[in-house]
Amino acid sequence: MSRDLADYHEQYSKHRYEKYQVMLRKRKLVEILSQHPHNTLLEVGCGLEPIFHEITSFSQLVIVEPAQMFYEKAVADAATTGNTNITIFNSLMEEEETRLAGYKFDFIIVSSLLHEIQDQKGFLKTLHNISNENTIIHINVPNATSFHRLLALEMGLIESVFQKSDSNIQLQQFSVFDIESLTNMVTR
C-alpha cells in the first residue's frame, strides 16, 4: 500500500483525540529535550504542531515534512516566529539524505511516525546515515500494549494487541509496535 498524503491529512484532521495525544507527546518531548543538547535539531514529520511551537532553545532547526498541507502550515507558522534558523523541506527524509548529512544533528525527533512508514528499515538506515556518534534519536510510536488495546483484547474486540484497528487502517499505518518490537527494529 502506498500512502495518499492528502487523504491522510483529511483523516488525521478528523481524529478529535489526536490533538490531546500530540499535546502529551510534546510535553514529554520538551522534558526530554531539556535534558539533552539540541543546538542542531531535526524534526522528521512535524504534522500540525512543529516543535518550534514548544521550544526555541536551538541554534538550527530542520524540519522534513512530506505532506503538502502540513508543510505549508509549518512554513506559515515559522514565518510568524521571526526565527530565521528554521529550515523546512517538503519531501521525504530519504530524499533529503545528502542535504541532511551536511548538518551535525545533536537531536533527531521521530515522533509518532515510524509506524506510518512503509519502508521502515530504509528510513532507519537513512536516519543512521545522517546521524553522528553524538546524535540522540528520539523515536516514539503508539503502544500496542496500551490500556485501550489491552481492554479491547479482553473484550474480544481484537484478536491481538498487534491487530490493526480501524484508525490504523484509516490513517494508512503499516505497523503496530510494543516496546520489544520497536527496540528490536531500531537496534537491528
PDB file of C-alpha atoms in Angstrom:
ATOM      1  CA  MET A   1       0.000   0.000   0.000  1.00  0.00           C
ATOM      2  CA  SER A   2       1.367   3.407  -0.911  1.00  0.00           C
ATOM      3  CA  ARG A   3       0.244   6.385   1.108  1.00  0.00           C
ATOM      4  CA  ASP A   4      -2.152   9.040  -0.087  1.00  0.00           C
ATOM      5  CA  LEU A   5      -0.911  12.012   1.939  1.00  0.00           C
ATOM      6  CA  ALA A   6      -3.874  14.213   1.031  1.00  0.00           C
ATOM      7  CA  ASP A   7      -6.282  11.561   2.341  1.00  0.00           C
ATOM      8  CA  TYR A   8      -4.065  11.050   5.388  1.00  0.00           C
ATOM      9  CA  HIS A   9      -4.266  14.779   6.174  1.00  0.00           C
ATOM     10  CA  GLU A  10      -8.047  14.669   5.791  1.00  0.00           C
ATOM     11  CA  GLN A  11      -8.434  11.625   8.066  1.00  0.00           C
ATOM     12  CA  TYR A  12      -5.898  12.897  10.605  1.00  0.00           C
ATOM     13  CA  SER A  13      -7.773  16.195  10.882  1.00  0.00           C
ATOM     14  CA  LYS A  14     -10.967  14.334  11.817  1.00  0.00           C
ATOM     15  CA  HIS A  15      -9.444  12.472  14.781  1.00  0.00           C
ATOM     16  CA  ARG A  16     -10.564  14.628  17.701  1.00  0.00           C
ATOM     17  CA  TYR A  17      -8.425  12.800  20.261  1.00  0.00           C
ATOM     18  CA  GLU A  18      -5.228  13.325  18.254  1.00  0.00           C
ATOM     19  CA  LYS A  19      -4.783  16.897  19.479  1.00  0.00           C
ATOM     20  CA  TYR A  20      -4.580  15.548  23.046  1.00  0.00           C
ATOM     21  CA  GLN A  21      -2.120  12.855  22.019  1.00  0.00           C
ATOM     22  CA  VAL A  22       0.042  15.483  20.311  1.00  0.00           C
ATOM     23  CA  MET A  23      -0.100  17.712  23.391  1.00  0.00           C
ATOM     24  CA  LEU A  24       1.010  14.890  25.691  1.00  0.00           C
ATOM     25  CA  ARG A  25       3.778  13.718  23.329  1.00  0.00           C
ATOM     26  CA  LYS A  26       5.076  17.288  23.002  1.00  0.00           C
ATOM     27  CA  ARG A  27       5.043  17.788  26.772  1.00  0.00           C
ATOM     28  CA  LYS A  28       7.175  14.671  27.244  1.00  0.00           C
ATOM     29  CA  LEU A  29       9.435  15.617  24.353  1.00  0.00           C
ATOM     30  CA  VAL A  30      10.094  19.069  25.823  1.00  0.00           C
ATOM     31  CA  GLU A  31      11.027  17.379  29.089  1.00  0.00           C
ATOM     32  CA  ILE A  32      13.451  15.060  27.279  1.00  0.00           C
ATOM     33  CA  LEU A  33      14.937  17.890  25.208  1.00  0.00           C
ATOM     34  CA  SER A  34      15.637  19.850  28.393  1.00  0.00           C
ATOM     35  CA  GLN A  35      17.965  17.021  29.451  1.00  0.00           C
ATOM     36  CA  HIS A  36      19.978  16.777  26.208  1.00  0.00           C
ATOM     37  CA  PRO A  37      21.903  19.078  23.878  1.00  0.00           C
ATOM     38  CA  HIS A  38      19.775  20.165  20.921  1.00  0.00           C
ATOM     39  CA  ASN A  39      21.526  23.081  19.276  1.00  0.00           C
ATOM     40  CA  THR A  40      21.085  21.494  15.865  1.00  0.00           C
ATOM     41  CA  LEU A  41      17.753  19.743  15.790  1.00  0.00           C
ATOM     42  CA  LEU A  42      15.932  17.692  13.149  1.00  0.00           C
ATOM     43  CA  GLU A  43      12.207  17.032  13.311  1.00  0.00           C
ATOM     44  CA  VAL A  44      11.030  14.389  10.867  1.00  0.00           C
ATOM     45  CA  GLY A  45       7.314  14.738  10.142  1.00  0.00           C
ATOM     46  CA  CYS A  46       6.090  17.726  12.131  1.00  0.00           C
ATOM     47  CA  GLY A  47       2.373  17.270  11.420  1.00  0.00           C
ATOM     48  CA  LEU A  48       0.196  20.191  12.507  1.00  0.00           C
ATOM     49  CA  GLU A  49       2.331  21.151  15.523  1.00  0.00           C
ATOM     50  CA  PRO A  50       6.042  21.634  14.772  1.00  0.00           C
ATOM     51  CA  ILE A  51       8.365  21.510  17.756  1.00  0.00           C
ATOM     52  CA  PHE A  52       9.182  25.223  17.403  1.00  0.00           C
ATOM     53  CA  HIS A  53       5.785  25.941  18.978  1.00  0.00           C
ATOM     54  CA  GLU A  54       7.139  24.391  22.179  1.00  0.00           C
ATOM     55  CA  ILE A  55      10.839  25.265  22.254  1.00  0.00           C
ATOM     56  CA  THR A  56      13.152  27.941  20.916  1.00  0.00           C
ATOM     57  CA  SER A  57      16.363  26.692  22.554  1.00  0.00           C
ATOM     58  CA  PHE A  58      18.042  25.650  19.311  1.00  0.00           C
ATOM     59  CA  SER A  59      20.557  27.269  17.013  1.00  0.00           C
ATOM     60  CA  GLN A  60      19.284  25.451  13.939  1.00  0.00           C
ATOM     61  CA  LEU A  61      16.057  23.520  13.403  1.00  0.00           C
ATOM     62  CA  VAL A  62      15.488  21.479  10.271  1.00  0.00           C
ATOM     63  CA  ILE A  63      12.065  20.002   9.577  1.00  0.00           C
ATOM     64  CA  VAL A  64      11.349  17.423   6.903  1.00  0.00           C
ATOM     65  CA  GLU A  65       7.615  17.128   6.200  1.00  0.00           C
ATOM     66  CA  PRO A  66       6.322  15.267   3.118  1.00  0.00           C
ATOM     67  CA  ALA A  67       2.619  16.146   3.420  1.00  0.00           C
ATOM     68  CA  GLN A  68       1.998  19.364   1.495  1.00  0.00           C
ATOM     69  CA  MET A  69      -0.695  20.622   3.870  1.00  0.00           C
ATOM     70  CA  PHE A  70       1.463  20.105   6.985  1.00  0.00           C
ATOM     71  CA  TYR A  71       4.467  21.630   5.204  1.00  0.00           C
ATOM     72  CA  GLU A  72       2.514  24.762   4.230  1.00  0.00           C
ATOM     73  CA  LYS A  73       1.230  25.216   7.772  1.00  0.00           C
ATOM     74  CA  ALA A  74       4.742  24.771   9.193  1.00  0.00           C
ATOM     75  CA  VAL A  75       6.154  27.355   6.773  1.00  0.00           C
ATOM     76  CA  ALA A  76       3.383  29.824   7.640  1.00  0.00           C
ATOM     77  CA  ASP A  77       3.805  29.215  11.383  1.00  0.00           C
ATOM     78  CA  ALA A  78       7.596  29.540  11.160  1.00  0.00           C
ATOM     79  CA  ALA A  79       7.244  32.872   9.393  1.00  0.00           C
ATOM     80  CA  THR A  80       5.323  34.258  12.379  1.00  0.00           C
ATOM     81  CA  THR A  81       8.139  33.345  14.792  1.00  0.00           C
ATOM     82  CA  GLY A  82      10.687  35.633  13.181  1.00  0.00           C
ATOM     83  CA  ASN A  83      13.256  32.878  13.713  1.00  0.00           C
ATOM     84  CA  THR A  84      15.468  32.625  10.628  1.00  0.00           C
ATOM     85  CA  ASN A  85      17.151  29.453  11.893  1.00  0.00           C
ATOM     86  CA  ILE A  86      14.264  27.191  10.862  1.00  0.00           C
ATOM     87  CA  THR A  87      14.608  25.317   7.575  1.00  0.00           C
ATOM     88  CA  ILE A  88      11.688  23.261   6.265  1.00  0.00           C
ATOM     89  CA  PHE A  89      11.835  20.736   3.418  1.00  0.00           C
ATOM     90  CA  ASN A  90       8.719  19.403   1.708  1.00  0.00           C
ATOM     91  CA  SER A  91       9.887  15.884   0.975  1.00  0.00           C
ATOM     92  CA  LEU A  92      10.668  12.514   2.482  1.00  0.00           C
ATOM     93  CA  MET A  93      13.726  12.319   4.694  1.00  0.00           C
ATOM     94  CA  GLU A  94      15.193   9.676   2.393  1.00  0.00           C
ATOM     95  CA  GLU A  95      15.029  12.163  -0.499  1.00  0.00           C
ATOM     96  CA  GLU A  96      16.993  14.709   1.540  1.00  0.00           C
ATOM     97  CA  GLU A  97      19.694  12.353   2.835  1.00  0.00           C
ATOM     98  CA  THR A  98      22.572  14.128   1.064  1.00  0.00           C
ATOM     99  CA  ARG A  99      21.452  17.572   2.195  1.00  0.00           C
ATOM    100  CA  LEU A 100      20.734  16.400   5.757  1.00  0.00           C
ATOM    101  CA  ALA A 101      24.123  14.688   6.004  1.00  0.00           C
ATOM    102  CA  GLY A 102      25.652  18.178   5.843  1.00  0.00           C
ATOM    103  CA  TYR A 103      24.268  19.017   9.288  1.00  0.00           C
ATOM    104  CA  LYS A 104      25.668  17.751  12.566  1.00  0.00           C
ATOM    105  CA  PHE A 105      22.448  16.971  14.409  1.00  0.00           C
ATOM    106  CA  ASP A 106      22.521  16.859  18.199  1.00  0.00           C
ATOM    107  CA  PHE A 107      18.983  15.553  18.432  1.00  0.00           C
ATOM    108  CA  ILE A 108      16.566  13.997  15.948  1.00  0.00           C
ATOM    109  CA  ILE A 109      12.830  13.764  16.632  1.00  0.00           C
ATOM    110  CA  VAL A 110      10.783  10.992  15.040  1.00  0.00           C
ATOM    111  CA  SER A 111       7.548  11.386  16.965  1.00  0.00           C
ATOM    112  CA  SER A 112       4.580   9.165  16.198  1.00  0.00           C
ATOM    113  CA  LEU A 113       5.842   8.487  12.693  1.00  0.00           C
ATOM    114  CA  LEU A 114       7.720   5.197  12.319  1.00  0.00           C
ATOM    115  CA  HIS A 115       4.527   3.110  12.289  1.00  0.00           C
ATOM    116  CA  GLU A 116       3.328   5.195   9.325  1.00  0.00           C
ATOM    117  CA  ILE A 117       6.335   4.463   7.122  1.00  0.00           C
ATOM    118  CA  GLN A 118       6.201   1.595   4.654  1.00  0.00           C
ATOM    119  CA  ASP A 119       9.964   1.070   4.286  1.00  0.00           C
ATOM    120  CA  GLN A 120      10.888   1.314   7.947  1.00  0.00           C
ATOM    121  CA  LYS A 121      14.290  -0.344   7.505  1.00  0.00           C
ATOM    122  CA  GLY A 122      15.223   2.082   4.719  1.00  0.00           C
ATOM    123  CA  PHE A 123      14.021   5.004   6.825  1.00  0.00           C
ATOM    124  CA  LEU A 124      16.090   3.861   9.812  1.00  0.00           C
ATOM    125  CA  LYS A 125      19.136   3.366   7.572  1.00  0.00           C
ATOM    126  CA  THR A 126      18.799   6.959   6.348  1.00  0.00           C
ATOM    127  CA  LEU A 127      18.376   8.109   9.943  1.00  0.00           C
ATOM    128  CA  HIS A 128      21.605   6.290  10.825  1.00  0.00           C
ATOM    129  CA  ASN A 129      23.419   7.801   7.836  1.00  0.00           C
ATOM    130  CA  ILE A 130      22.594  11.396   8.795  1.00  0.00           C
ATOM    131  CA  SER A 131      23.474  10.872  12.453  1.00  0.00           C
ATOM    132  CA  ASN A 132      26.833  11.024  14.161  1.00  0.00           C
ATOM    133  CA  GLU A 133      28.187   9.302  17.253  1.00  0.00           C
ATOM    134  CA  ASN A 134      26.755  12.037  19.493  1.00  0.00           C
ATOM    135  CA  THR A 135      23.293  12.309  17.938  1.00  0.00           C
ATOM    136  CA  ILE A 136      20.384  11.411  20.167  1.00  0.00           C
ATOM    137  CA  ILE A 137      17.471   9.949  18.221  1.00  0.00           C
ATOM    138  CA  HIS A 138      14.088  10.121  19.911  1.00  0.00           C
ATOM    139  CA  ILE A 139      11.513   7.720  18.456  1.00  0.00           C
ATOM    140  CA  ASN A 140       8.043   7.254  19.863  1.00  0.00           C
ATOM    141  CA  VAL A 141       5.113   5.290  18.473  1.00  0.00           C
ATOM    142  CA  PRO A 142       1.648   4.316  19.700  1.00  0.00           C
ATOM    143  CA  ASN A 143       1.912   1.420  22.136  1.00  0.00           C
ATOM    144  CA  ALA A 144       0.398  -1.960  21.206  1.00  0.00           C
ATOM    145  CA  THR A 145       0.095  -2.745  24.914  1.00  0.00           C
ATOM    146  CA  SER A 146      -1.690   0.469  25.830  1.00  0.00           C
ATOM    147  CA  PHE A 147      -4.648   0.251  28.166  1.00  0.00           C
ATOM    148  CA  HIS A 148      -7.229   0.717  25.408  1.00  0.00           C
ATOM    149  CA  ARG A 149      -5.713  -2.093  23.292  1.00  0.00           C
ATOM    150  CA  LEU A 150      -5.478  -4.436  26.268  1.00  0.00           C
ATOM    151  CA  LEU A 151      -9.090  -3.647  27.124  1.00  0.00           C
ATOM    152  CA  ALA A 152     -10.189  -4.263  23.526  1.00  0.00           C
ATOM    153  CA  LEU A 153      -8.375  -7.610  23.611  1.00  0.00           C
ATOM    154  CA  GLU A 154     -10.071  -8.622  26.868  1.00  0.00           C
ATOM    155  CA  MET A 155     -13.460  -7.573  25.468  1.00  0.00           C
ATOM    156  CA  GLY A 156     -12.894  -9.701  22.371  1.00  0.00           C
ATOM    157  CA  LEU A 157     -12.929  -6.694  20.057  1.00  0.00           C
ATOM    158  CA  ILE A 158      -9.483  -7.592  18.703  1.00  0.00           C
ATOM    159  CA  GLU A 159      -7.666 -10.904  18.479  1.00  0.00           C
ATOM    160  CA  SER A 160      -4.205  -9.495  19.204  1.00  0.00           C
ATOM    161  CA  VAL A 161      -2.817  -6.210  20.506  1.00  0.00           C
ATOM    162  CA  PHE A 162      -0.913  -6.071  17.208  1.00  0.00           C
ATOM    163  CA  GLN A 163      -4.070  -6.247  15.101  1.00  0.00           C
ATOM    164  CA  LYS A 164      -4.601  -3.068  13.125  1.00  0.00           C
ATOM    165  CA  SER A 165      -7.521  -1.009  14.356  1.00  0.00           C
ATOM    166  CA  ASP A 166      -9.947   0.823  12.109  1.00  0.00           C
ATOM    167  CA  SER A 167      -7.967   4.001  12.870  1.00  0.00           C
ATOM    168  CA  ASN A 168      -4.697   2.312  11.869  1.00  0.00           C
ATOM    169  CA  ILE A 169      -6.247   1.334   8.557  1.00  0.00           C
ATOM    170  CA  GLN A 170      -7.926   4.698   8.018  1.00  0.00           C
ATOM    171  CA  LEU A 171      -4.647   6.524   8.696  1.00  0.00           C
ATOM    172  CA  GLN A 172      -2.702   4.171   6.385  1.00  0.00           C
ATOM    173  CA  GLN A 173      -0.420   2.917   9.158  1.00  0.00           C
ATOM    174  CA  PHE A 174       1.816  -0.043   8.426  1.00  0.00           C
ATOM    175  CA  SER A 175       2.800  -1.340  11.871  1.00  0.00           C
ATOM    176  CA  VAL A 176       1.732  -1.640  15.471  1.00  0.00           C
ATOM    177  CA  PHE A 177       4.649  -1.705  17.926  1.00  0.00           C
ATOM    178  CA  ASP A 178       5.211  -2.603  21.518  1.00  0.00           C
ATOM    179  CA  ILE A 179       8.456  -1.669  23.264  1.00  0.00           C
ATOM    180  CA  GLU A 180      10.075  -5.006  22.381  1.00  0.00           C
ATOM    181  CA  SER A 181       9.273  -4.911  18.666  1.00  0.00           C
ATOM    182  CA  LEU A 182      10.299  -1.245  18.423  1.00  0.00           C
ATOM    183  CA  THR A 183      13.560  -1.906  20.249  1.00  0.00           C
ATOM    184  CA  ASN A 184      14.312  -4.916  18.049  1.00  0.00           C
ATOM    185  CA  MET A 185      13.693  -2.997  14.828  1.00  0.00           C
ATOM    186  CA  VAL A 186      15.741   0.020  15.858  1.00  0.00           C
ATOM    187  CA  THR A 187      18.716  -1.989  17.130  1.00  0.00           C
ATOM    188  CA  ARG A 188      18.780  -4.195  14.019  1.00  0.00           C
TER     189      ARG A 188
END
